[in-house]
Amino acid sequence: MEQKKFDPNSIIGFALIFGILIWIIYNNQPDPKAIEAEKAQKELVLKATKAKELNDKAVADATVAVATTGDSTQLAKLEKTLGNFAYSATLPSAKEGYTTIENELVKLKIANKGGYIVEATLKNFERFKKGSGELVELVKNNNANLNVQLLTSDNRTLNTKDLYFEPTLTKNGEDQILSMKLKAGPNEFLEYKYALKPNDYMIGFDLRSQGLNKVLNTSKPLDLEWSLKSYRNEKSISYENRYTEIYFEHEGGKIDYAGLGSNDEASPEKATYIAYKQHFFSTILLTKTPFENAKLHSTNLVNDEKIDTTFTKQFKSNLPLAFTNGELDYKMSWYFGPTDYKTLKAYDQNLDKIISLGWGIFGWINKFIFIPLFGFLSSYIAYGIAIIIFTILIKIAMSPITFKSFLSQAKMKVLRPEIAELGEKFKKDPMKKQQETMKLYNKAGVNPMAGCIPALIQLPFMYASFQFFPSAFELRQKSFLWADDLSSFDEVIKLPFHIPFYGDHISLFPVLAAIAIFFYMKMTSGDQQMAAPQQEGMPDMAKMMKIMIYVSPIMMLFFFNSYGAGLSLYNFISNLITIGIMIVIKRYFIDSDKIHAQIQENKLKEPKKQGKFQRKLQEVMEQQEALKAQQKKK
């Protein structure tokens, strides 16, 4: 066998191959700078993912550019977009999460994202009806939002609702204090501080900043945006919506409101509280430092009560937050609780003014008569019985005025034959007839206005009741007879169809009230027609009264069918008592023969000195008579 010899060409070949491999490996070795850049790129993308809500479009665009091209320009843009508040996104505690604070009355859930209350539950009240098991929740399922628009020193706008706050919960005795901080650095932050005391619907809320004067543009106020879609909590959404509106205090104690129409706006100056008032529950933001120029907006969400059954109104407020020495410092409070007169008044911050009790004398009657009297009665007896006794006491107190009104009608009825005689005698001279009629009234000692004045005195009490009962929180979900809720309608029959302006049910108390008012008007219409002489050129009063006898009860049926049963019960008992008082007065206190004898006796006496009104009326008539005589001579 031939022995192989050493081949130098093979050695050279292997050497060349080895050298090429070394060269390839060396040239493909990762650049340390590139590794660092890639690492930084990944960190920035991670930051962008965590804090992408800061500026959705800019972050999204920059992230895509970084991930695909690694463009340094886009990296710089991303860094700028993240800005100082990206610090919060890197905190271990600044992430998705919630903190709950509660006392015996309210339960609040605050989210890290946005730092705002995302759930506010009233622990002692149920929706719709007693026993439903569903608690009243004023805030839930993103129906509310609180946001501060942060304008940075490089003219970027950040929204706190999209940023993560760091929560810290502590206790000061029995008080729970929750600090929510949005950090731009270790010692630079925006803070929301919540303070909840035991047995209190009011929650302390401080909004302040620290060390942000170099980060934020402090040359103009920031915009605090607060919105809420009010949930339906009562049986009748249309009735609840009627009393759902924005109230606000401004300019040192003035109270005003917005929200009665489909869309309403208001721009109060120096506002000290904004109240999103629902019929029986309210969410109120109070501040010790007034908001200089607030903008409030209310939108009606109930266009069709058969379809729109979840929300009543959409409320929005834009409130300016002014800087003091380059920082924010606002001492504020939240109220989540019942729209109850006594509860709100106890805070002594003018909050009871959000309850509509009527203006002027109507409000005084409610505050100083109706509320104390009904509050006293209802503290000892059931609410339905309390309404009945309350009505009886009011009608008894008004009975002297009722008596004077009936007495005046009786006197006018006795004089009617003589008035008719004067009418026939001076048929061709209406002015003379009026003068002689006034002389007859004066001689007989009868004041034709005496029947009107008592009725006018009773009107404020009637109107006050229309304000009092719908606002009486204590009637909510209190039952009486067939009514399971005196604050809502007392449905006894559910209709398979909807009647315009009436509804899809029949409430019994309005039916009873309509029957009572029918008989009352039937009994009084005859006396009024007999008492009031027919004047030439005036409508036929007899026909008008006949029409009103039937129109008034029908109006009562339609108007009160969806109103609270408490008000309908009051009107039913009120008319019933009035009928009883009228029967007693007519039977035992008014004798037509005695009245006639007294009038004839008065005629023989020296006529009474005319009152100012009668004298003025007489002078006007004489002037008109003289003017008429002059015109005839011409």
XYZ file of C-alpha atoms in Angstrom:
634
model
C 0.000 0.000 0.000
C 1.291 3.365 -0.967
C 1.954 5.711 1.993
C 0.117 9.113 1.853
C 2.259 12.177 1.807
C 1.619 15.460 3.666
C -0.348 17.900 1.393
C 0.473 21.626 2.108
C -2.479 22.727 -0.060
C -4.927 21.140 2.365
C -3.386 22.998 5.289
C -3.676 26.278 3.401
C -7.338 25.512 2.591
C -8.240 24.736 6.169
C -6.458 27.879 7.311
C -8.382 29.989 4.850
C -11.725 28.456 5.907
C -10.885 28.982 9.584
C -9.875 32.577 8.905
C -13.131 33.236 7.030
C -15.150 31.805 9.921
C -13.273 33.966 12.419
C -13.903 37.014 10.220
C -17.634 36.207 9.942
C -17.972 35.664 13.711
C -16.056 38.843 14.470
C -18.117 40.984 12.082
C -21.434 39.574 13.348
C -20.636 40.145 17.024
C -23.398 42.415 18.666
C -22.395 46.010 19.231
C -22.603 46.842 22.987
C -24.074 50.223 22.087
C -26.726 48.524 19.963
C -27.545 46.181 22.844
C -27.951 49.151 25.181
C -30.099 50.972 22.610
C -32.294 47.929 22.171
C -32.644 47.592 25.929
C -33.542 51.268 26.266
C -35.985 50.895 23.400
C -37.729 47.999 25.146
C -37.894 49.934 28.418
C -39.429 52.911 26.653
C -41.977 50.701 24.942
C -42.799 49.172 28.344
C -43.201 52.656 29.804
C -45.322 53.649 26.868
C -47.537 50.622 27.431
C -47.982 51.438 31.107
C -48.579 55.139 30.567
C -50.151 55.093 27.123
C -53.248 56.912 28.407
C -51.212 60.079 28.852
C -51.608 60.951 25.200
C -53.126 58.062 23.284
C -52.330 59.081 19.711
C -48.813 60.398 20.299
C -47.795 57.386 22.390
C -49.308 54.941 19.931
C -47.523 56.546 16.977
C -44.196 56.712 18.777
C -44.480 53.130 20.057
C -45.107 51.803 16.562
C -42.126 53.759 15.241
C -39.848 52.466 18.007
C -40.954 48.883 17.546
C -40.507 48.903 13.785
C -37.686 51.301 12.960
C -35.928 52.260 16.177
C -35.942 55.828 14.863
C -34.151 58.011 17.427
C -36.381 60.945 16.522
C -39.394 58.879 17.469
C -37.627 57.773 20.656
C -37.163 61.408 21.609
C -40.791 62.104 20.789
C -41.851 59.206 23.010
C -39.689 60.461 25.894
C -41.231 63.909 25.549
C -44.727 62.491 25.457
C -44.206 60.497 28.636
C -42.819 63.530 30.394
C -42.459 63.869 34.152
C -45.701 62.049 35.016
C -44.321 58.829 33.515
C -42.731 58.492 36.948
C -46.119 57.448 38.317
C -46.417 54.643 35.783
C -43.206 53.054 37.062
C -44.255 53.015 40.741
C -45.092 49.525 42.074
C -48.236 50.903 43.797
C -49.368 53.051 40.841
C -51.214 50.387 38.922
C -54.745 49.070 38.434
C -56.375 48.737 41.811
C -59.037 50.046 44.185
C -59.312 51.212 47.788
C -62.568 51.016 49.760
C -63.501 53.234 52.695
C -66.853 53.050 54.459
C -68.811 53.964 57.564
C -72.313 53.150 58.791
C -73.955 55.249 56.054
C -71.855 55.161 52.880
C -69.411 52.892 51.094
C -66.907 54.447 48.687
C -64.625 52.718 46.212
C -61.750 54.810 44.836
C -59.756 53.734 41.778
C -55.993 54.177 41.382
C -56.612 55.159 37.783
C -57.897 58.707 37.963
C -57.946 58.771 41.771
C -61.719 59.276 41.744
C -64.693 57.609 43.438
C -65.981 54.920 41.067
C -68.622 53.547 43.432
C -70.704 55.418 46.022
C -73.273 53.240 47.787
C -75.815 54.382 50.382
C -76.040 51.489 52.795
C -79.458 52.251 54.327
C -81.595 52.930 51.248
C -83.019 50.644 48.575
C -84.007 51.364 44.980
C -87.601 51.332 43.708
C -89.316 49.716 46.696
C -88.632 48.511 50.185
C -87.379 44.951 50.260
C -85.930 45.023 46.742
C -82.486 44.243 48.149
C -80.843 46.595 45.651
C -79.081 49.458 47.422
C -79.019 52.993 46.068
C -75.732 53.549 44.230
C -75.132 57.143 43.183
C -71.895 56.250 41.414
C -71.288 52.957 39.614
C -70.436 51.451 36.222
C -68.615 54.575 34.980
C -71.640 56.848 35.268
C -69.434 59.527 36.876
C -66.044 61.018 36.179
C -63.632 63.509 37.721
C -60.752 64.857 35.679
C -58.197 67.648 35.970
C -56.620 68.786 32.717
C -52.942 69.346 33.428
C -51.247 71.826 31.088
C -47.501 71.200 31.170
C -44.826 73.871 30.834
C -44.143 72.668 27.265
C -47.831 73.086 26.340
C -48.912 69.478 26.506
C -52.295 68.494 27.995
C -52.515 65.488 30.309
C -55.721 64.125 31.860
C -55.679 62.829 35.421
C -58.516 60.409 34.603
C -55.990 58.454 32.501
C -53.125 58.482 35.027
C -52.378 56.231 37.963
C -52.385 57.529 41.533
C -50.544 55.978 44.455
C -52.935 55.190 47.368
C -52.072 55.432 51.058
C -54.779 54.623 53.625
C -54.329 55.728 57.250
C -56.526 56.239 60.298
C -56.799 59.217 62.617
C -58.830 57.892 65.514
C -62.066 56.698 63.893
C -61.548 58.834 60.790
C -60.322 57.125 57.620
C -57.921 59.162 55.474
C -57.031 58.098 51.949
C -54.255 59.937 50.132
C -54.111 59.466 46.346
C -50.925 60.891 44.808
C -50.104 61.375 41.150
C -46.326 61.694 41.208
C -44.051 63.493 38.801
C -41.051 62.708 41.006
C -40.236 61.628 44.566
C -41.407 64.953 46.020
C -43.511 66.347 43.176
C -47.152 65.282 43.043
C -50.821 66.108 42.687
C -52.837 64.795 45.659
C -56.489 63.950 46.262
C -57.096 63.403 49.978
C -60.349 61.806 51.150
C -61.404 61.931 54.828
C -64.399 59.895 56.017
C -65.837 60.272 59.518
C -68.196 57.845 61.277
C -71.951 58.284 60.671
C -71.491 61.051 58.127
C -72.570 61.524 54.519
C -69.989 64.285 54.055
C -66.499 63.282 52.884
C -63.578 65.673 53.173
C -61.786 66.178 49.847
C -58.544 68.153 49.583
C -57.001 68.772 46.178
C -53.457 70.111 46.274
C -50.141 70.040 44.437
C -46.544 70.066 45.606
C -43.456 70.915 43.572
C -45.320 71.075 40.254
C -44.713 74.760 39.577
C -41.799 73.816 37.277
C -43.710 71.006 35.609
C -47.062 72.697 34.985
C -48.036 75.920 33.299
C -49.368 77.966 36.222
C -50.187 81.120 34.267
C -53.866 80.195 34.031
C -56.291 78.007 36.021
C -56.613 74.288 35.366
C -59.938 72.851 34.285
C -61.682 70.494 36.721
C -64.245 68.422 34.849
C -66.960 66.656 36.844
C -69.769 64.703 35.205
C -72.501 62.331 36.348
C -75.399 60.456 34.730
C -78.021 60.191 37.451
C -79.457 56.713 37.898
C -83.165 56.166 38.279
C -83.954 55.104 41.851
C -87.744 55.535 42.097
C -90.809 53.755 40.719
C -91.860 56.577 38.392
C -88.970 57.832 36.274
C -90.978 60.793 34.934
C -91.908 61.927 38.458
C -88.328 61.494 39.675
C -86.971 63.326 36.648
C -89.257 66.298 37.330
C -87.321 66.970 40.540
C -83.842 66.149 39.200
C -81.753 69.254 38.464
C -78.513 71.139 39.192
C -78.524 73.508 42.147
C -75.625 75.807 43.003
C -74.625 78.415 45.536
C -72.766 81.450 44.223
C -71.838 85.062 44.923
C -71.831 84.765 48.689
C -74.951 82.711 49.349
C -77.295 83.068 46.372
C -79.022 79.821 45.359
C -80.042 79.061 41.796
C -80.748 76.033 39.648
C -80.608 74.666 36.102
C -81.970 71.536 34.493
C -85.733 71.835 34.210
C -85.779 71.675 30.394
C -84.314 69.239 27.888
C -81.023 71.132 27.894
C -80.021 73.859 30.280
C -76.852 75.755 31.081
C -75.645 78.118 33.780
C -72.436 80.102 34.331
C -72.317 81.103 38.004
C -69.503 83.245 39.370
C -67.781 82.473 42.659
C -69.650 79.183 43.084
C -69.218 77.568 46.505
C -71.124 74.357 45.877
C -72.510 72.417 42.922
C -75.327 69.971 43.685
C -76.412 67.238 41.291
C -79.818 66.905 42.920
C -81.988 63.905 42.233
C -85.492 63.636 43.623
C -84.492 61.950 46.867
C -80.682 61.666 46.648
C -77.920 64.130 45.830
C -74.236 64.316 44.992
C -72.735 67.652 46.028
C -69.258 69.153 45.630
C -68.484 71.944 48.104
C -65.434 74.202 48.170
C -64.084 76.763 50.650
C -62.285 78.532 47.797
C -65.003 79.653 45.346
C -64.761 78.647 41.691
C -64.448 81.937 39.839
C -66.295 81.104 36.621
C -68.058 77.751 36.559
C -69.876 76.303 33.567
C -72.726 73.896 34.265
C -74.752 71.845 31.818
C -77.781 69.567 32.220
C -79.254 67.259 29.568
C -82.550 65.426 29.923
C -82.192 61.703 29.205
C -85.869 60.757 29.521
C -87.459 61.443 26.153
C -89.727 58.399 26.297
C -90.358 56.935 29.748
C -91.243 53.543 28.222
C -87.765 53.285 26.658
C -85.499 55.557 28.717
C -85.692 53.709 32.015
C -82.132 53.763 33.401
C -80.946 57.376 33.675
C -82.745 60.663 34.316
C -80.267 63.447 33.466
C -76.665 63.978 32.372
C -74.860 66.617 34.477
C -71.544 68.231 33.551
C -69.482 70.916 35.281
C -66.294 72.704 34.254
C -64.710 74.324 37.295
C -61.533 76.464 37.180
C -58.784 75.610 39.683
C -56.629 78.674 40.310
C -52.990 78.470 41.425
C -51.777 80.132 44.609
C -48.042 80.815 44.614
C -47.592 78.294 41.821
C -49.481 75.466 43.563
C -53.049 74.179 43.895
C -54.662 74.159 47.342
C -58.416 73.524 47.534
C -60.281 72.423 50.663
C -63.406 70.713 49.396
C -66.015 68.146 50.425
C -68.247 65.552 48.798
C -71.782 64.829 49.931
C -73.312 61.505 48.916
C -76.656 61.140 50.643
C -80.415 61.715 50.856
C -82.066 64.938 49.696
C -83.615 65.241 53.123
C -84.368 68.684 54.577
C -83.341 67.877 58.152
C -80.160 66.048 57.127
C -79.001 68.825 54.807
C -79.929 71.625 57.189
C -77.869 69.993 59.968
C -74.657 70.744 58.003
C -75.396 74.490 58.253
C -73.939 75.147 54.790
C -77.106 76.313 53.019
C -77.578 72.829 51.527
C -81.249 72.642 52.527
C -81.911 75.316 49.872
C -81.607 72.683 47.132
C -84.993 71.353 48.282
C -87.727 73.267 46.502
C -90.157 74.426 49.194
C -91.482 77.404 47.249
C -90.514 81.052 47.259
C -91.649 83.802 49.611
C -94.695 83.045 51.742
C -94.998 79.506 50.338
C -91.524 78.636 51.592
C -92.228 80.213 54.983
C -95.405 78.145 55.389
C -93.441 74.971 54.615
C -90.453 75.806 56.820
C -92.285 77.150 59.848
C -95.616 75.274 59.770
C -95.711 72.188 57.548
C -92.250 70.728 58.232
C -92.308 71.138 62.070
C -95.950 70.013 62.374
C -95.639 66.977 60.118
C -92.267 66.077 61.630
C -93.832 66.087 65.108
C -96.826 63.976 64.075
C -94.825 61.442 62.058
C -92.451 60.852 64.954
C -95.312 59.310 66.959
C -97.733 57.773 64.452
C -97.649 56.040 61.057
C -97.070 58.323 58.092
C -100.445 57.758 56.420
C -102.297 58.549 59.656
C -99.960 61.507 60.192
C -101.004 62.951 56.801
C -104.693 62.619 57.738
C -104.263 64.278 61.165
C -101.967 66.903 59.612
C -104.685 67.741 57.061
C -107.411 67.887 59.734
C -105.364 70.311 61.855
C -104.641 72.571 58.869
C -108.314 72.634 57.849
C -109.471 73.334 61.424
C -106.994 76.206 61.647
C -108.381 77.567 58.369
C -112.043 77.011 59.340
C -112.639 80.621 60.573
C -111.578 81.855 57.136
C -113.814 79.242 55.512
C -116.696 80.383 57.715
C -116.251 84.024 56.659
C -116.225 82.994 53.022
C -119.495 81.029 53.372
C -121.084 83.829 55.431
C -120.226 86.358 52.725
C -121.778 84.095 50.090
C -124.928 83.755 52.218
C -125.251 87.553 52.542
C -124.788 88.020 48.818
C -127.430 85.358 48.226
C -129.910 87.259 50.448
C -129.204 90.520 48.607
C -129.472 88.973 45.180
C -133.225 89.862 44.662
C -132.548 93.523 45.461
C -129.469 93.543 43.208
C -131.559 92.034 40.411
C -134.171 94.736 41.006
C -131.515 97.443 40.640
C -130.311 95.749 37.488
C -133.774 95.930 35.974
C -134.329 99.539 37.132
C -131.075 100.806 35.637
C -130.912 98.454 32.678
C -129.996 101.251 30.285
C -127.439 102.820 32.600
C -124.823 100.230 33.710
C -122.715 102.841 35.479
C -125.644 104.007 37.587
C -126.505 100.402 38.351
C -122.963 99.815 39.670
C -123.147 102.922 41.854
C -126.504 101.961 43.350
C -125.306 98.397 43.916
C -122.300 99.694 45.840
C -124.592 101.928 47.926
C -126.767 98.890 48.704
C -123.704 96.906 49.827
C -122.649 99.810 52.038
C -126.065 100.255 53.653
C -126.474 96.526 54.248
C -122.979 96.214 55.694
C -121.912 93.670 53.095
C -118.451 93.598 51.551
C -118.538 91.947 48.098
C -114.822 91.204 48.425
C -115.281 89.339 51.715
C -115.892 86.070 49.884
C -112.742 86.410 47.764
C -110.267 87.431 50.454
C -110.603 84.211 52.547
C -110.137 82.148 49.415
C -106.997 84.124 48.560
C -105.651 83.558 52.088
C -106.075 79.788 51.667
C -104.295 79.685 48.303
C -100.732 79.956 49.745
C -101.408 76.936 51.965
C -102.689 74.948 49.015
C -99.654 75.859 46.890
C -97.292 75.131 49.795
C -98.705 71.599 50.018
C -97.833 71.069 46.335
C -94.213 71.838 47.239
C -94.092 70.088 50.601
C -95.310 66.561 49.853
C -93.134 65.866 46.761
C -90.094 67.042 48.783
C -90.876 65.046 51.943
C -88.082 62.451 51.989
C -89.597 60.766 55.031
C -92.533 59.546 52.899
C -90.199 57.519 50.654
C -91.141 53.814 50.731
C -93.607 54.331 53.601
C -96.820 52.359 53.022
C -100.444 53.148 53.855
C -103.458 51.016 52.985
C -102.978 49.901 49.341
C -100.153 52.395 48.672
C -96.755 50.742 49.148
C -94.896 54.060 48.741
C -96.449 57.395 49.733
C -93.781 59.254 47.769
C -94.839 57.600 44.497
C -98.106 56.721 42.753
C -100.494 54.203 44.357
C -101.170 51.897 41.423
C -104.210 49.622 41.852
C -104.743 48.653 38.196
C -102.044 48.152 35.563
C -103.340 49.066 32.107
C -102.280 47.045 29.026
C -101.873 50.319 27.110
C -100.552 53.843 27.649
C -102.874 56.866 27.792
C -101.184 60.158 26.791
C -100.706 62.534 29.770
C -102.223 59.874 32.073
C -100.000 56.815 32.034
C -100.369 53.056 31.970
C -101.887 52.610 35.416
C -104.748 53.806 37.606
C -103.924 55.346 40.992
C -106.749 55.205 43.524
C -106.076 58.221 45.757
C -106.334 60.663 42.788
C -109.663 59.037 41.876
C -110.966 59.581 45.422
C -109.644 63.173 45.425
C -111.378 63.829 42.082
C -114.695 62.474 43.426
C -114.390 64.651 46.538
C -113.671 67.804 44.551
C -116.604 67.020 42.240
C -119.099 66.902 45.126
C -117.534 69.947 46.768
C -117.915 72.002 43.580
C -121.408 70.619 43.036
C -122.450 71.768 46.503
C -120.866 75.215 46.289
C -121.557 76.125 42.672
C -125.264 76.838 43.353
C -124.489 79.247 46.191
C -121.808 81.017 44.176
C -124.165 81.467 41.233
C -126.909 82.785 43.523
C -124.476 85.104 45.292
C -122.785 86.554 42.228
C -125.112 88.704 40.079
C -124.723 88.398 36.350
C -123.009 91.463 34.860
C -123.697 92.725 31.404
C -120.925 92.024 28.953
C -119.471 89.332 31.233
C -119.436 85.573 30.486
C -122.311 83.491 31.787
C -121.016 82.422 35.206
C -123.610 79.674 35.523
C -122.357 77.956 32.396
C -118.727 78.392 33.418
C -119.369 76.859 36.837
C -121.165 73.891 35.273
C -118.173 73.302 33.017
C -115.711 73.592 35.913
C -117.664 71.053 37.959
C -116.641 68.379 35.434
C -113.328 69.788 34.170
C -111.686 70.157 37.612
C -112.049 66.485 38.645
C -110.775 65.328 35.249
C -107.760 67.619 35.598
C -107.204 66.187 39.064
C -107.209 62.637 37.655
C -104.698 63.365 34.906
C -102.449 65.631 36.939
C -102.120 63.443 40.030
C -102.133 59.941 38.538
C -98.313 59.754 38.523
C -97.775 62.031 41.531
C -96.927 60.844 45.012
C -99.773 59.174 46.868
C -99.113 61.379 49.919
C -100.162 64.527 48.033
C -103.265 62.831 46.591
C -104.216 61.571 50.066
C -103.835 65.115 51.427
C -106.082 66.550 48.702
C -108.699 63.823 49.190
C -108.884 64.372 52.965
C -108.748 68.158 52.512
C -111.756 68.229 50.164
C -113.611 65.734 52.334
C -113.108 67.897 55.438
C -114.088 71.051 53.546
C -117.366 69.404 52.530
C -117.975 68.426 56.160
C -117.173 71.933 57.440
C -119.448 73.459 54.792
C -122.372 71.204 55.819
C -121.869 72.033 59.520
C -121.635 75.794 58.867
C -124.718 75.828 56.667
C -126.761 73.722 59.075
C -125.750 75.218 62.424
C -124.195 78.624 61.856
C -125.866 80.264 58.850
C -129.559 81.174 58.980
C -130.754 83.012 55.859
C -133.741 84.571 57.674
C -131.535 85.984 60.423
C -129.055 87.274 57.876
C -131.889 88.945 55.945
C -133.232 90.548 59.117
C -129.782 91.765 60.066
C -129.261 93.287 56.612
C -132.594 95.116 56.816
C -131.654 96.398 60.253
C -128.306 97.594 58.917
C -130.076 99.556 56.199
C -131.874 101.634 58.826
C -128.648 102.539 60.532
C -126.230 105.211 59.469
C -124.186 103.783 56.564
C -120.761 102.594 57.577
C -117.800 104.637 56.566
C -116.515 103.282 53.301
C -113.199 101.552 53.227
C -110.361 102.778 51.048
C -111.137 100.272 48.332
C -114.851 101.032 48.256
C -114.230 104.782 48.369
C -111.724 104.574 45.541
C -114.089 102.422 43.487
C -116.920 104.901 44.117
C -114.734 107.821 43.018
C -113.771 106.027 39.804
C -117.421 105.336 39.024
C -118.409 108.973 39.668
C -115.594 110.209 37.418
C -116.691 107.867 34.651
C -120.302 109.002 35.103
C -119.279 112.682 34.873
C -117.184 111.981 31.774
C -120.110 110.175 30.188
C -122.428 113.152 30.919
C -119.969 115.592 29.298
C -119.760 113.446 26.188
C -123.590 113.452 25.890
C -123.687 117.282 26.042
C -121.230 117.489 23.158
